[in-house]
Amino acid sequence: MASILLLGSTGSIGRSALNCVRRLPDRFSIAGLSAGNNIDLLIAQIREFGPKAVCVAAPAAAERLRELFPGVAVFSGRPGLEELVNDRDFDIMLNALVGAVGLRPTVAGLLRNKRVALANKETLVIGGDFLRPLLDAGRGSIVPIDSEHSAIMQCLAGVRNDAVESIILTASGGPFRDLPADRFAGVTAEEALNHPTWSMGKKITIDAATLMNKGFEVVEAHHLFRVSYDRLRVWIHPQSIIHSLVELHDGAVMAQLGLPDMELPIQYALSYPERLPLAGRRLSLPEIGRLEFFEPDFGRFPCLRLCIEAGRQGGVAPAVANAANEVAVEAFLAGAIPFPAIAGTVARALEYHKPMAADSLEAIEEADRLTREMVRREHTNPR
Ligand code: MG
């Protein structure tokens, strides 16, 4: 029996994780939950799973929860997330927060020597350099939830690190995979949110449309699997059946296949290294018939190149790319900037940022804050 502290319980990953707990009540229980502003759903989750502690974004919502659930410790805001992690014991922290806000809770979980089942991308994208010494010192462990990294971890089971020649992350290519370059300026938020194979939250769906998401995943893979950028590749694979591949130095290529559904990677991150049964639709390759692969087009998808370059540059560059992207995606969703301006914003933020080591949380957060300020200024006063 493992108790889980679930951060981001009302989002897409959070709800799938609770499905997993619901299916396996003898294996998993919920120690604590955190949510942003979807308080009604959080209340239903508290009633069903009985956590002893929760955290919400707003103090007013926290007040309401204290009245409703006198036996539950209620925290609020960003500091509340760390207080929640440090409040009482649990076995696994599942971090499904969206955004840079996810880094500090991961650090707090690792400092408590816990397993962090990680769905929050930003933790490794902006904090990879900072986390490395912690992980090297054996403070906790990170088990990835993202389908690509879960696939790589499954391919690497029983493989020695020095036998790895390259790692290939697959990408569906998003809704604009075949869109001609001159049409990108006119795409709407609605079109960008219409992902062909995966159903996910809004922010990540836009990142999948720009391929920024794949850039993030390359940086994450670099930190998770300790593979240099020269050995990391991306292949466009529209069917999203092969979730990633590992090429070994004897020429063997390992791949993990499955239908696009996050329940398996979530369950595996929670039960790792054990594999538990999971009912549901099964993969039938004859039914699918054809699996296709293409090299990515860095010209039409500049975010992919920019993000990998930021990863190679290291220091706070990935934090800058992430912050610029986060603000630009919000602006695009609000109809304030056109789709190609997301990449333009990231490019300019990287060009003008002051390179610095990412060796403290303060340095990372300062780069994040300065970038957001710069991008907001630029969006209000476009040149
Ligand atoms: Mg992914």
mmCIF file of C-alpha atoms and ligand atoms in Angstrom:
data_model
loop_
_atom_site.group_PDB
_atom_site.id
_atom_site.type_symbol
_atom_site.label_atom_id
_atom_site.label_comp_id
_atom_site.label_asym_id
_atom_site.label_seq_id
_atom_site.Cartn_x
_atom_site.Cartn_y
_atom_site.Cartn_z
ATOM 1 C CA MET A 1 0.000 0.000 0.000
ATOM 2 C CA ALA A 2 1.437 3.346 -1.076
ATOM 3 C CA SER A 3 0.035 6.718 -0.027
ATOM 4 C CA ILE A 4 0.133 9.445 -2.645
ATOM 5 C CA LEU A 5 0.412 13.191 -2.367
ATOM 6 C CA LEU A 6 -1.206 14.392 -5.587
ATOM 7 C CA LEU A 7 -0.409 17.939 -6.709
ATOM 8 C CA GLY A 8 -2.682 19.228 -9.469
ATOM 9 C CA SER A 9 -5.570 16.858 -8.754
ATOM 10 C CA THR A 10 -8.231 18.568 -10.884
ATOM 11 C CA GLY A 11 -6.219 18.697 -14.130
ATOM 12 C CA SER A 12 -6.117 16.081 -16.862
ATOM 13 C CA ILE A 13 -3.237 14.047 -15.331
ATOM 14 C CA GLY A 14 -4.590 14.494 -11.792
ATOM 15 C CA ARG A 15 -7.994 13.091 -12.730
ATOM 16 C CA SER A 16 -6.398 10.110 -14.517
ATOM 17 C CA ALA A 17 -4.221 9.485 -11.450
ATOM 18 C CA LEU A 18 -7.315 9.408 -9.245
ATOM 19 C CA ASN A 19 -8.865 6.911 -11.675
ATOM 20 C CA CYS A 20 -5.837 4.735 -11.055
ATOM 21 C CA VAL A 21 -6.282 5.012 -7.252
ATOM 22 C CA ARG A 22 -10.000 4.276 -7.696
ATOM 23 C CA ARG A 23 -9.185 1.106 -9.679
ATOM 24 C CA LEU A 24 -6.538 -0.104 -7.214
ATOM 25 C CA PRO A 25 -7.846 0.714 -3.716
ATOM 26 C CA ASP A 26 -5.742 -2.057 -2.141
ATOM 27 C CA ARG A 27 -2.526 -0.590 -3.557
ATOM 28 C CA PHE A 28 -2.913 3.177 -3.370
ATOM 29 C CA SER A 29 -4.434 5.763 -1.068
ATOM 30 C CA ILE A 30 -4.483 9.566 -1.160
ATOM 31 C CA ALA A 31 -2.517 11.375 1.562
ATOM 32 C CA GLY A 32 -3.064 14.884 0.208
ATOM 33 C CA LEU A 33 -4.365 16.852 -2.763
ATOM 34 C CA SER A 34 -3.715 20.227 -4.302
ATOM 35 C CA ALA A 35 -5.795 22.114 -6.833
ATOM 36 C CA GLY A 36 -5.874 25.587 -8.360
ATOM 37 C CA ASN A 37 -9.290 27.131 -8.772
ATOM 38 C CA ASN A 38 -11.588 24.183 -9.552
ATOM 39 C CA ILE A 39 -12.860 24.043 -5.972
ATOM 40 C CA ASP A 40 -16.104 22.170 -6.696
ATOM 41 C CA LEU A 41 -14.217 19.237 -8.185
ATOM 42 C CA LEU A 42 -11.678 19.342 -5.338
ATOM 43 C CA ILE A 43 -14.511 19.148 -2.795
ATOM 44 C CA ALA A 44 -15.885 16.040 -4.549
ATOM 45 C CA GLN A 45 -12.368 14.538 -4.553
ATOM 46 C CA ILE A 46 -11.905 15.247 -0.818
ATOM 47 C CA ARG A 47 -15.231 13.516 -0.104
ATOM 48 C CA GLU A 48 -14.283 10.482 -2.209
ATOM 49 C CA PHE A 49 -10.596 10.009 -1.293
ATOM 50 C CA GLY A 50 -10.431 11.448 2.238
ATOM 51 C CA PRO A 51 -7.033 13.215 2.169
ATOM 52 C CA LYS A 52 -5.720 14.554 5.506
ATOM 53 C CA ALA A 53 -4.301 17.721 3.924
ATOM 54 C CA VAL A 54 -5.014 19.865 0.866
ATOM 55 C CA CYS A 55 -3.757 23.049 -0.781
ATOM 56 C CA VAL A 56 -5.630 25.512 -3.018
ATOM 57 C CA ALA A 57 -4.559 28.667 -4.841
ATOM 58 C CA ALA A 58 -6.735 31.293 -3.138
ATOM 59 C CA PRO A 59 -6.938 32.015 0.636
ATOM 60 C CA ALA A 60 -10.732 32.560 0.349
ATOM 61 C CA ALA A 61 -11.207 29.077 -1.079
ATOM 62 C CA ALA A 62 -9.001 27.689 1.707
ATOM 63 C CA GLU A 63 -11.284 29.343 4.277
ATOM 64 C CA ARG A 64 -14.325 27.702 2.692
ATOM 65 C CA LEU A 65 -12.645 24.278 2.755
ATOM 66 C CA ARG A 66 -11.707 24.670 6.435
ATOM 67 C CA GLU A 67 -15.376 25.199 7.263
ATOM 68 C CA LEU A 68 -16.487 22.228 5.150
ATOM 69 C CA PHE A 69 -13.743 19.837 6.320
ATOM 70 C CA PRO A 70 -12.684 20.651 9.909
ATOM 71 C CA GLY A 71 -10.477 17.529 10.093
ATOM 72 C CA VAL A 72 -8.427 18.406 7.013
ATOM 73 C CA ALA A 73 -5.336 20.646 7.110
ATOM 74 C CA VAL A 74 -5.811 23.322 4.447
ATOM 75 C CA PHE A 75 -2.954 25.341 2.946
ATOM 76 C CA SER A 76 -3.034 27.997 0.243
ATOM 77 C CA GLY A 77 -0.911 29.714 -2.371
ATOM 78 C CA ARG A 78 2.559 28.839 -3.627
ATOM 79 C CA PRO A 79 4.092 28.599 -0.130
ATOM 80 C CA GLY A 80 1.155 26.336 0.788
ATOM 81 C CA LEU A 81 2.330 23.754 -1.758
ATOM 82 C CA GLU A 82 5.661 23.346 0.041
ATOM 83 C CA GLU A 83 3.889 23.340 3.419
ATOM 84 C CA LEU A 84 1.647 20.557 2.119
ATOM 85 C CA VAL A 85 4.682 18.515 0.986
ATOM 86 C CA ASN A 86 6.312 18.976 4.399
ATOM 87 C CA ASP A 87 3.114 18.569 6.452
ATOM 88 C CA ARG A 88 2.892 14.818 7.002
ATOM 89 C CA ASP A 89 4.122 11.512 5.699
ATOM 90 C CA PHE A 90 3.411 9.977 2.307
ATOM 91 C CA ASP A 91 5.181 7.496 0.021
ATOM 92 C CA ILE A 92 4.957 9.012 -3.453
ATOM 93 C CA MET A 93 4.483 12.574 -4.584
ATOM 94 C CA LEU A 94 2.732 12.851 -7.941
ATOM 95 C CA ASN A 95 3.515 16.297 -9.327
ATOM 96 C CA ALA A 96 0.991 17.194 -12.038
ATOM 97 C CA LEU A 97 1.233 20.961 -11.569
ATOM 98 C CA VAL A 98 1.406 23.100 -14.685
ATOM 99 C CA GLY A 99 4.189 25.650 -14.926
ATOM 100 C CA ALA A 100 7.318 26.802 -13.129
ATOM 101 C CA VAL A 101 5.374 26.638 -9.842
ATOM 102 C CA GLY A 102 6.044 22.855 -9.949
ATOM 103 C CA LEU A 103 9.784 23.090 -9.227
ATOM 104 C CA ARG A 104 9.833 23.924 -5.485
ATOM 105 C CA PRO A 105 7.406 21.146 -4.464
ATOM 106 C CA THR A 106 9.576 18.628 -6.371
ATOM 107 C CA VAL A 107 12.646 19.864 -4.505
ATOM 108 C CA ALA A 108 10.757 19.608 -1.195
ATOM 109 C CA GLY A 109 9.695 16.030 -2.042
ATOM 110 C CA LEU A 110 13.248 15.004 -2.986
ATOM 111 C CA LEU A 111 14.632 16.564 0.199
ATOM 112 C CA ARG A 112 12.235 14.275 2.079
ATOM 113 C CA ASN A 113 13.758 11.346 0.145
ATOM 114 C CA LYS A 114 10.487 10.593 -1.607
ATOM 115 C CA ARG A 115 9.757 9.180 -5.022
ATOM 116 C CA VAL A 116 8.461 11.976 -7.231
ATOM 117 C CA ALA A 117 6.230 10.699 -10.038
ATOM 118 C CA LEU A 118 6.764 13.639 -12.331
ATOM 119 C CA ALA A 119 4.290 15.020 -14.839
ATOM 120 C CA ASN A 120 5.299 18.668 -14.315
ATOM 121 C CA LYS A 121 7.602 19.455 -17.258
ATOM 122 C CA GLU A 122 9.089 22.617 -15.833
ATOM 123 C CA THR A 123 10.742 20.823 -12.919
ATOM 124 C CA LEU A 124 13.428 19.337 -15.167
ATOM 125 C CA VAL A 125 13.331 21.945 -17.942
ATOM 126 C CA ILE A 126 14.158 24.879 -15.681
ATOM 127 C CA GLY A 127 15.552 23.011 -12.671
ATOM 128 C CA GLY A 128 17.504 20.131 -14.240
ATOM 129 C CA ASP A 129 20.950 21.571 -13.445
ATOM 130 C CA PHE A 130 19.896 22.403 -9.889
ATOM 131 C CA LEU A 131 18.361 18.973 -9.197
ATOM 132 C CA ARG A 132 21.297 16.931 -10.489
ATOM 133 C CA PRO A 133 23.466 17.107 -7.341
ATOM 134 C CA LEU A 134 20.402 16.342 -5.186
ATOM 135 C CA LEU A 135 19.617 13.216 -7.203
ATOM 136 C CA ASP A 136 23.305 12.238 -7.346
ATOM 137 C CA ALA A 137 23.405 12.433 -3.565
ATOM 138 C CA GLY A 138 20.547 9.913 -3.486
ATOM 139 C CA ARG A 139 17.953 12.365 -2.185
ATOM 140 C CA GLY A 140 14.728 10.774 -3.436
ATOM 141 C CA SER A 141 14.139 9.759 -7.030
ATOM 142 C CA ILE A 142 12.229 10.937 -10.075
ATOM 143 C CA VAL A 143 10.039 8.564 -12.067
ATOM 144 C CA PRO A 144 8.656 10.211 -15.206
ATOM 145 C CA ILE A 145 4.970 10.144 -16.156
ATOM 146 C CA ASP A 146 5.186 11.804 -19.552
ATOM 147 C CA SER A 147 4.466 9.078 -22.134
ATOM 148 C CA GLU A 148 7.782 9.562 -23.970
ATOM 149 C CA HIS A 149 9.971 9.416 -20.874
ATOM 150 C CA SER A 150 7.960 6.557 -19.441
ATOM 151 C CA ALA A 151 8.531 4.718 -22.734
ATOM 152 C CA ILE A 152 12.284 5.403 -22.584
ATOM 153 C CA MET A 153 12.437 4.210 -18.975
ATOM 154 C CA GLN A 154 10.612 1.008 -19.975
ATOM 155 C CA CYS A 155 13.016 0.493 -22.923
ATOM 156 C CA LEU A 156 16.003 0.999 -20.626
ATOM 157 C CA ALA A 157 14.918 -1.623 -18.087
ATOM 158 C CA GLY A 158 17.912 -3.950 -17.778
ATOM 159 C CA VAL A 159 20.109 -1.819 -20.073
ATOM 160 C CA ARG A 160 23.371 -0.311 -18.856
ATOM 161 C CA ASN A 161 23.711 3.433 -19.387
ATOM 162 C CA ASP A 162 26.907 3.047 -21.445
ATOM 163 C CA ALA A 163 25.121 0.756 -23.929
ATOM 164 C CA VAL A 164 22.872 3.598 -25.113
ATOM 165 C CA GLU A 165 23.755 5.013 -28.525
ATOM 166 C CA SER A 166 20.840 7.387 -28.889
ATOM 167 C CA ILE A 167 17.360 8.134 -27.614
ATOM 168 C CA ILE A 168 14.591 9.029 -30.044
ATOM 169 C CA LEU A 169 11.524 10.866 -28.795
ATOM 170 C CA THR A 170 8.466 10.593 -30.986
ATOM 171 C CA ALA A 171 6.056 13.486 -31.583
ATOM 172 C CA SER A 172 2.616 13.370 -33.173
ATOM 173 C CA GLY A 173 3.435 16.622 -34.949
ATOM 174 C CA GLY A 174 0.299 18.267 -33.575
ATOM 175 C CA PRO A 175 -2.609 19.721 -35.547
ATOM 176 C CA PHE A 176 -0.333 21.726 -37.888
ATOM 177 C CA ARG A 177 1.981 18.883 -38.915
ATOM 178 C CA ASP A 178 1.250 19.380 -42.625
ATOM 179 C CA LEU A 179 0.296 23.045 -42.576
ATOM 180 C CA PRO A 180 2.200 25.116 -45.184
ATOM 181 C CA ALA A 181 4.547 27.731 -43.683
ATOM 182 C CA ASP A 182 2.537 30.696 -44.990
ATOM 183 C CA ARG A 183 -0.645 29.575 -43.189
ATOM 184 C CA PHE A 184 0.738 29.670 -39.627
ATOM 185 C CA ALA A 185 0.034 33.406 -39.180
ATOM 186 C CA GLY A 186 -3.708 32.804 -39.543
ATOM 187 C CA VAL A 187 -4.283 29.839 -37.195
ATOM 188 C CA THR A 188 -6.783 30.309 -34.374
ATOM 189 C CA ALA A 189 -6.632 29.147 -30.756
ATOM 190 C CA GLU A 190 -9.484 26.767 -31.514
ATOM 191 C CA GLU A 191 -7.503 25.120 -34.339
ATOM 192 C CA ALA A 192 -4.373 24.922 -32.177
ATOM 193 C CA LEU A 193 -6.340 23.291 -29.346
ATOM 194 C CA ASN A 194 -7.600 20.527 -31.643
ATOM 195 C CA HIS A 195 -4.902 17.893 -31.031
ATOM 196 C CA PRO A 196 -5.119 14.896 -33.385
ATOM 197 C CA THR A 197 -4.202 12.072 -30.965
ATOM 198 C CA TRP A 198 -3.848 13.205 -27.322
ATOM 199 C CA SER A 199 -6.437 14.853 -25.078
ATOM 200 C CA MET A 200 -4.581 17.173 -22.659
ATOM 201 C CA GLY A 201 -4.792 20.540 -20.846
ATOM 202 C CA LYS A 202 -4.799 23.798 -22.847
ATOM 203 C CA LYS A 203 -1.254 24.995 -22.193
ATOM 204 C CA ILE A 204 0.390 21.694 -23.177
ATOM 205 C CA THR A 205 -1.878 21.338 -26.229
ATOM 206 C CA ILE A 206 -0.623 24.676 -27.587
ATOM 207 C CA ASP A 207 2.945 23.582 -26.769
ATOM 208 C CA ALA A 208 2.270 20.417 -28.782
ATOM 209 C CA ALA A 209 1.089 22.546 -31.722
ATOM 210 C CA THR A 210 4.301 24.668 -31.703
ATOM 211 C CA LEU A 211 6.458 21.557 -30.862
ATOM 212 C CA MET A 212 7.783 23.550 -27.879
ATOM 213 C CA ASN A 213 6.518 20.615 -25.853
ATOM 214 C CA LYS A 214 8.863 18.259 -27.703
ATOM 215 C CA GLY A 215 11.731 20.678 -27.086
ATOM 216 C CA PHE A 216 10.926 20.570 -23.363
ATOM 217 C CA GLU A 217 10.866 16.783 -23.509
ATOM 218 C CA VAL A 218 14.334 16.681 -25.112
ATOM 219 C CA VAL A 219 15.695 18.823 -22.261
ATOM 220 C CA GLU A 220 13.914 16.612 -19.712
ATOM 221 C CA ALA A 221 15.339 13.447 -21.328
ATOM 222 C CA HIS A 222 18.837 14.971 -21.204
ATOM 223 C CA HIS A 223 18.540 15.402 -17.429
ATOM 224 C CA LEU A 224 16.559 12.239 -16.636
ATOM 225 C CA PHE A 225 18.657 9.772 -18.599
ATOM 226 C CA ARG A 226 21.987 11.647 -18.540
ATOM 227 C CA VAL A 227 22.331 11.578 -22.313
ATOM 228 C CA SER A 228 24.122 14.372 -24.206
ATOM 229 C CA TYR A 229 22.096 16.469 -26.660
ATOM 230 C CA ASP A 230 24.058 14.942 -29.577
ATOM 231 C CA ARG A 231 22.454 11.598 -28.754
ATOM 232 C CA LEU A 232 18.883 12.870 -28.522
ATOM 233 C CA ARG A 233 16.631 12.914 -31.593
ATOM 234 C CA VAL A 234 13.019 13.678 -32.437
ATOM 235 C CA TRP A 235 10.954 11.807 -35.018
ATOM 236 C CA ILE A 236 7.490 12.894 -36.095
ATOM 237 C CA HIS A 237 5.168 9.890 -35.761
ATOM 238 C CA PRO A 238 1.568 10.928 -36.520
ATOM 239 C CA GLN A 239 -0.086 7.777 -35.125
ATOM 240 C CA SER A 240 1.339 8.239 -31.564
ATOM 241 C CA ILE A 241 1.644 4.464 -31.116
ATOM 242 C CA ILE A 242 5.412 4.197 -30.571
ATOM 243 C CA HIS A 243 5.930 6.432 -27.536
ATOM 244 C CA SER A 244 9.740 6.608 -27.895
ATOM 245 C CA LEU A 245 12.757 4.488 -28.848
ATOM 246 C CA VAL A 246 16.220 3.700 -27.554
ATOM 247 C CA GLU A 247 19.050 2.691 -29.885
ATOM 248 C CA LEU A 248 21.739 0.553 -28.252
ATOM 249 C CA HIS A 249 25.393 0.364 -29.262
ATOM 250 C CA ASP A 250 24.955 -3.067 -30.841
ATOM 251 C CA GLY A 251 22.358 -1.594 -33.234
ATOM 252 C CA ALA A 252 19.295 -2.984 -31.454
ATOM 253 C CA VAL A 253 16.426 -0.532 -31.214
ATOM 254 C CA MET A 254 13.993 -0.853 -28.319
ATOM 255 C CA ALA A 255 10.584 0.770 -28.557
ATOM 256 C CA GLN A 256 7.546 0.947 -26.314
ATOM 257 C CA LEU A 257 4.181 0.847 -28.029
ATOM 258 C CA GLY A 258 0.652 1.438 -26.843
ATOM 259 C CA LEU A 259 -2.553 3.310 -27.517
ATOM 260 C CA PRO A 260 -2.311 7.007 -26.602
ATOM 261 C CA ASP A 261 -3.674 6.912 -23.042
ATOM 262 C CA MET A 262 -1.974 8.361 -19.961
ATOM 263 C CA GLU A 263 -3.350 5.786 -17.505
ATOM 264 C CA LEU A 264 -0.560 3.303 -18.226
ATOM 265 C CA PRO A 265 2.380 5.699 -17.709
ATOM 266 C CA ILE A 266 0.694 7.073 -14.567
ATOM 267 C CA GLN A 267 0.087 3.606 -13.120
ATOM 268 C CA TYR A 268 3.630 2.498 -14.022
ATOM 269 C CA ALA A 269 5.175 5.540 -12.320
ATOM 270 C CA LEU A 270 3.203 4.693 -9.172
ATOM 271 C CA SER A 271 3.885 0.924 -9.153
ATOM 272 C CA TYR A 272 7.450 1.052 -10.610
ATOM 273 C CA PRO A 273 9.333 -1.257 -10.896
ATOM 274 C CA GLU A 274 6.355 -3.575 -10.528
ATOM 275 C CA ARG A 275 3.851 -3.856 -13.410
ATOM 276 C CA LEU A 276 0.199 -4.077 -12.404
ATOM 277 C CA PRO A 277 -2.654 -5.234 -14.629
ATOM 278 C CA LEU A 278 -4.631 -2.566 -16.445
ATOM 279 C CA ALA A 279 -7.826 -3.448 -18.291
ATOM 280 C CA GLY A 280 -8.976 -1.517 -21.312
ATOM 281 C CA ARG A 281 -8.577 -1.293 -25.046
ATOM 282 C CA ARG A 282 -5.603 -3.246 -26.419
ATOM 283 C CA LEU A 283 -3.255 -2.259 -29.198
ATOM 284 C CA SER A 284 -3.928 -4.050 -32.481
ATOM 285 C CA LEU A 285 -1.252 -3.205 -35.027
ATOM 286 C CA PRO A 286 -3.165 -4.870 -37.914
ATOM 287 C CA GLU A 287 -6.085 -2.579 -37.092
ATOM 288 C CA ILE A 288 -3.799 0.466 -37.211
ATOM 289 C CA GLY A 289 -2.022 -0.910 -40.269
ATOM 290 C CA ARG A 290 0.598 1.747 -40.835
ATOM 291 C CA LEU A 291 3.103 3.540 -38.642
ATOM 292 C CA GLU A 292 4.834 6.540 -40.233
ATOM 293 C CA PHE A 293 7.927 8.502 -39.255
ATOM 294 C CA PHE A 294 9.354 11.815 -40.509
ATOM 295 C CA GLU A 295 12.201 14.112 -39.582
ATOM 296 C CA PRO A 296 10.876 17.249 -37.854
ATOM 297 C CA ASP A 297 10.736 20.492 -39.854
ATOM 298 C CA PHE A 298 12.672 22.983 -37.729
ATOM 299 C CA GLY A 299 11.796 25.768 -40.194
ATOM 300 C CA ARG A 300 8.037 25.561 -39.660
ATOM 301 C CA PHE A 301 8.444 24.709 -35.973
ATOM 302 C CA PRO A 302 11.161 27.073 -34.686
ATOM 303 C CA CYS A 303 10.152 26.500 -31.029
ATOM 304 C CA LEU A 304 11.600 22.988 -31.199
ATOM 305 C CA ARG A 305 14.999 24.295 -32.305
ATOM 306 C CA LEU A 306 14.933 27.240 -29.852
ATOM 307 C CA CYS A 307 14.132 25.014 -26.892
ATOM 308 C CA ILE A 308 16.851 22.469 -27.677
ATOM 309 C CA GLU A 309 19.365 25.303 -28.195
ATOM 310 C CA ALA A 310 18.361 26.728 -24.807
ATOM 311 C CA GLY A 311 18.943 23.274 -23.300
ATOM 312 C CA ARG A 312 22.397 23.062 -24.878
ATOM 313 C CA GLN A 313 23.232 26.547 -23.643
ATOM 314 C CA GLY A 314 22.175 25.481 -20.144
ATOM 315 C CA GLY A 315 22.172 27.747 -17.087
ATOM 316 C CA VAL A 316 18.989 29.796 -16.883
ATOM 317 C CA ALA A 317 18.390 29.702 -20.679
ATOM 318 C CA PRO A 318 15.733 26.929 -20.465
ATOM 319 C CA ALA A 319 13.982 28.863 -17.664
ATOM 320 C CA VAL A 320 13.951 31.938 -19.908
ATOM 321 C CA ALA A 321 12.585 29.951 -22.865
ATOM 322 C CA ASN A 322 9.919 28.436 -20.626
ATOM 323 C CA ALA A 323 8.823 31.732 -19.055
ATOM 324 C CA ALA A 324 8.670 33.513 -22.421
ATOM 325 C CA ASN A 325 6.673 30.636 -23.865
ATOM 326 C CA GLU A 326 4.258 30.533 -20.927
ATOM 327 C CA VAL A 327 3.392 34.230 -21.254
ATOM 328 C CA ALA A 328 3.243 34.022 -25.061
ATOM 329 C CA VAL A 329 0.874 31.017 -24.977
ATOM 330 C CA GLU A 330 -1.442 32.887 -22.583
ATOM 331 C CA ALA A 331 -1.386 35.884 -24.935
ATOM 332 C CA PHE A 332 -2.100 33.670 -27.952
ATOM 333 C CA LEU A 333 -5.024 31.978 -26.176
ATOM 334 C CA ALA A 334 -6.389 35.422 -25.273
ATOM 335 C CA GLY A 335 -6.221 36.433 -28.931
ATOM 336 C CA ALA A 336 -3.568 39.086 -28.224
ATOM 337 C CA ILE A 337 -0.776 37.718 -30.464
ATOM 338 C CA PRO A 338 -0.710 35.512 -33.594
ATOM 339 C CA PHE A 339 0.574 31.921 -33.442
ATOM 340 C CA PRO A 340 4.059 32.567 -34.965
ATOM 341 C CA ALA A 341 4.631 35.305 -32.364
ATOM 342 C CA ILE A 342 4.980 32.555 -29.724
ATOM 343 C CA ALA A 343 8.276 31.451 -31.308
ATOM 344 C CA GLY A 344 9.272 35.080 -31.959
ATOM 345 C CA THR A 345 8.770 35.898 -28.287
ATOM 346 C CA VAL A 346 10.859 32.922 -27.147
ATOM 347 C CA ALA A 347 13.628 33.792 -29.632
ATOM 348 C CA ARG A 348 13.876 37.410 -28.454
ATOM 349 C CA ALA A 349 13.780 36.461 -24.767
ATOM 350 C CA LEU A 350 16.690 34.047 -25.314
ATOM 351 C CA GLU A 351 18.600 36.601 -27.362
ATOM 352 C CA TYR A 352 18.359 39.358 -24.720
ATOM 353 C CA HIS A 353 18.638 37.349 -21.502
ATOM 354 C CA LYS A 354 21.672 37.502 -19.258
ATOM 355 C CA PRO A 355 23.303 34.030 -19.166
ATOM 356 C CA MET A 356 23.721 32.754 -15.615
ATOM 357 C CA ALA A 357 24.220 29.443 -13.859
ATOM 358 C CA ALA A 358 21.005 27.767 -12.669
ATOM 359 C CA ASP A 359 22.598 26.681 -9.408
ATOM 360 C CA SER A 360 20.012 28.067 -7.004
ATOM 361 C CA LEU A 361 16.219 28.262 -6.938
ATOM 362 C CA GLU A 362 16.560 32.030 -6.523
ATOM 363 C CA ALA A 363 18.608 32.391 -9.746
ATOM 364 C CA ILE A 364 16.070 30.307 -11.679
ATOM 365 C CA GLU A 365 13.098 32.218 -10.275
ATOM 366 C CA GLU A 366 14.754 35.577 -10.921
ATOM 367 C CA ALA A 367 15.357 34.669 -14.582
ATOM 368 C CA ASP A 368 11.740 33.498 -14.781
ATOM 369 C CA ARG A 369 10.429 36.766 -13.283
ATOM 370 C CA LEU A 370 12.608 39.075 -15.418
ATOM 371 C CA THR A 371 11.607 37.221 -18.584
ATOM 372 C CA ARG A 372 7.893 37.457 -17.811
ATOM 373 C CA GLU A 373 8.258 41.206 -17.186
ATOM 374 C CA MET A 374 10.162 41.691 -20.429
ATOM 375 C CA VAL A 375 7.663 39.689 -22.488
ATOM 376 C CA ARG A 376 4.628 41.449 -20.986
ATOM 377 C CA ARG A 377 6.231 44.841 -21.750
ATOM 378 C CA GLU A 378 6.916 43.721 -25.297
ATOM 379 C CA HIS A 379 3.372 42.457 -25.799
ATOM 380 C CA THR A 380 1.827 45.707 -24.491
ATOM 381 C CA ASN A 381 4.209 47.896 -26.539
ATOM 382 C CA PRO A 382 4.912 45.912 -29.731
ATOM 383 C CA ARG A 383 7.639 47.342 -31.917
HETATM 384 MG MG MG B 1 4.686 13.888 -23.941
#
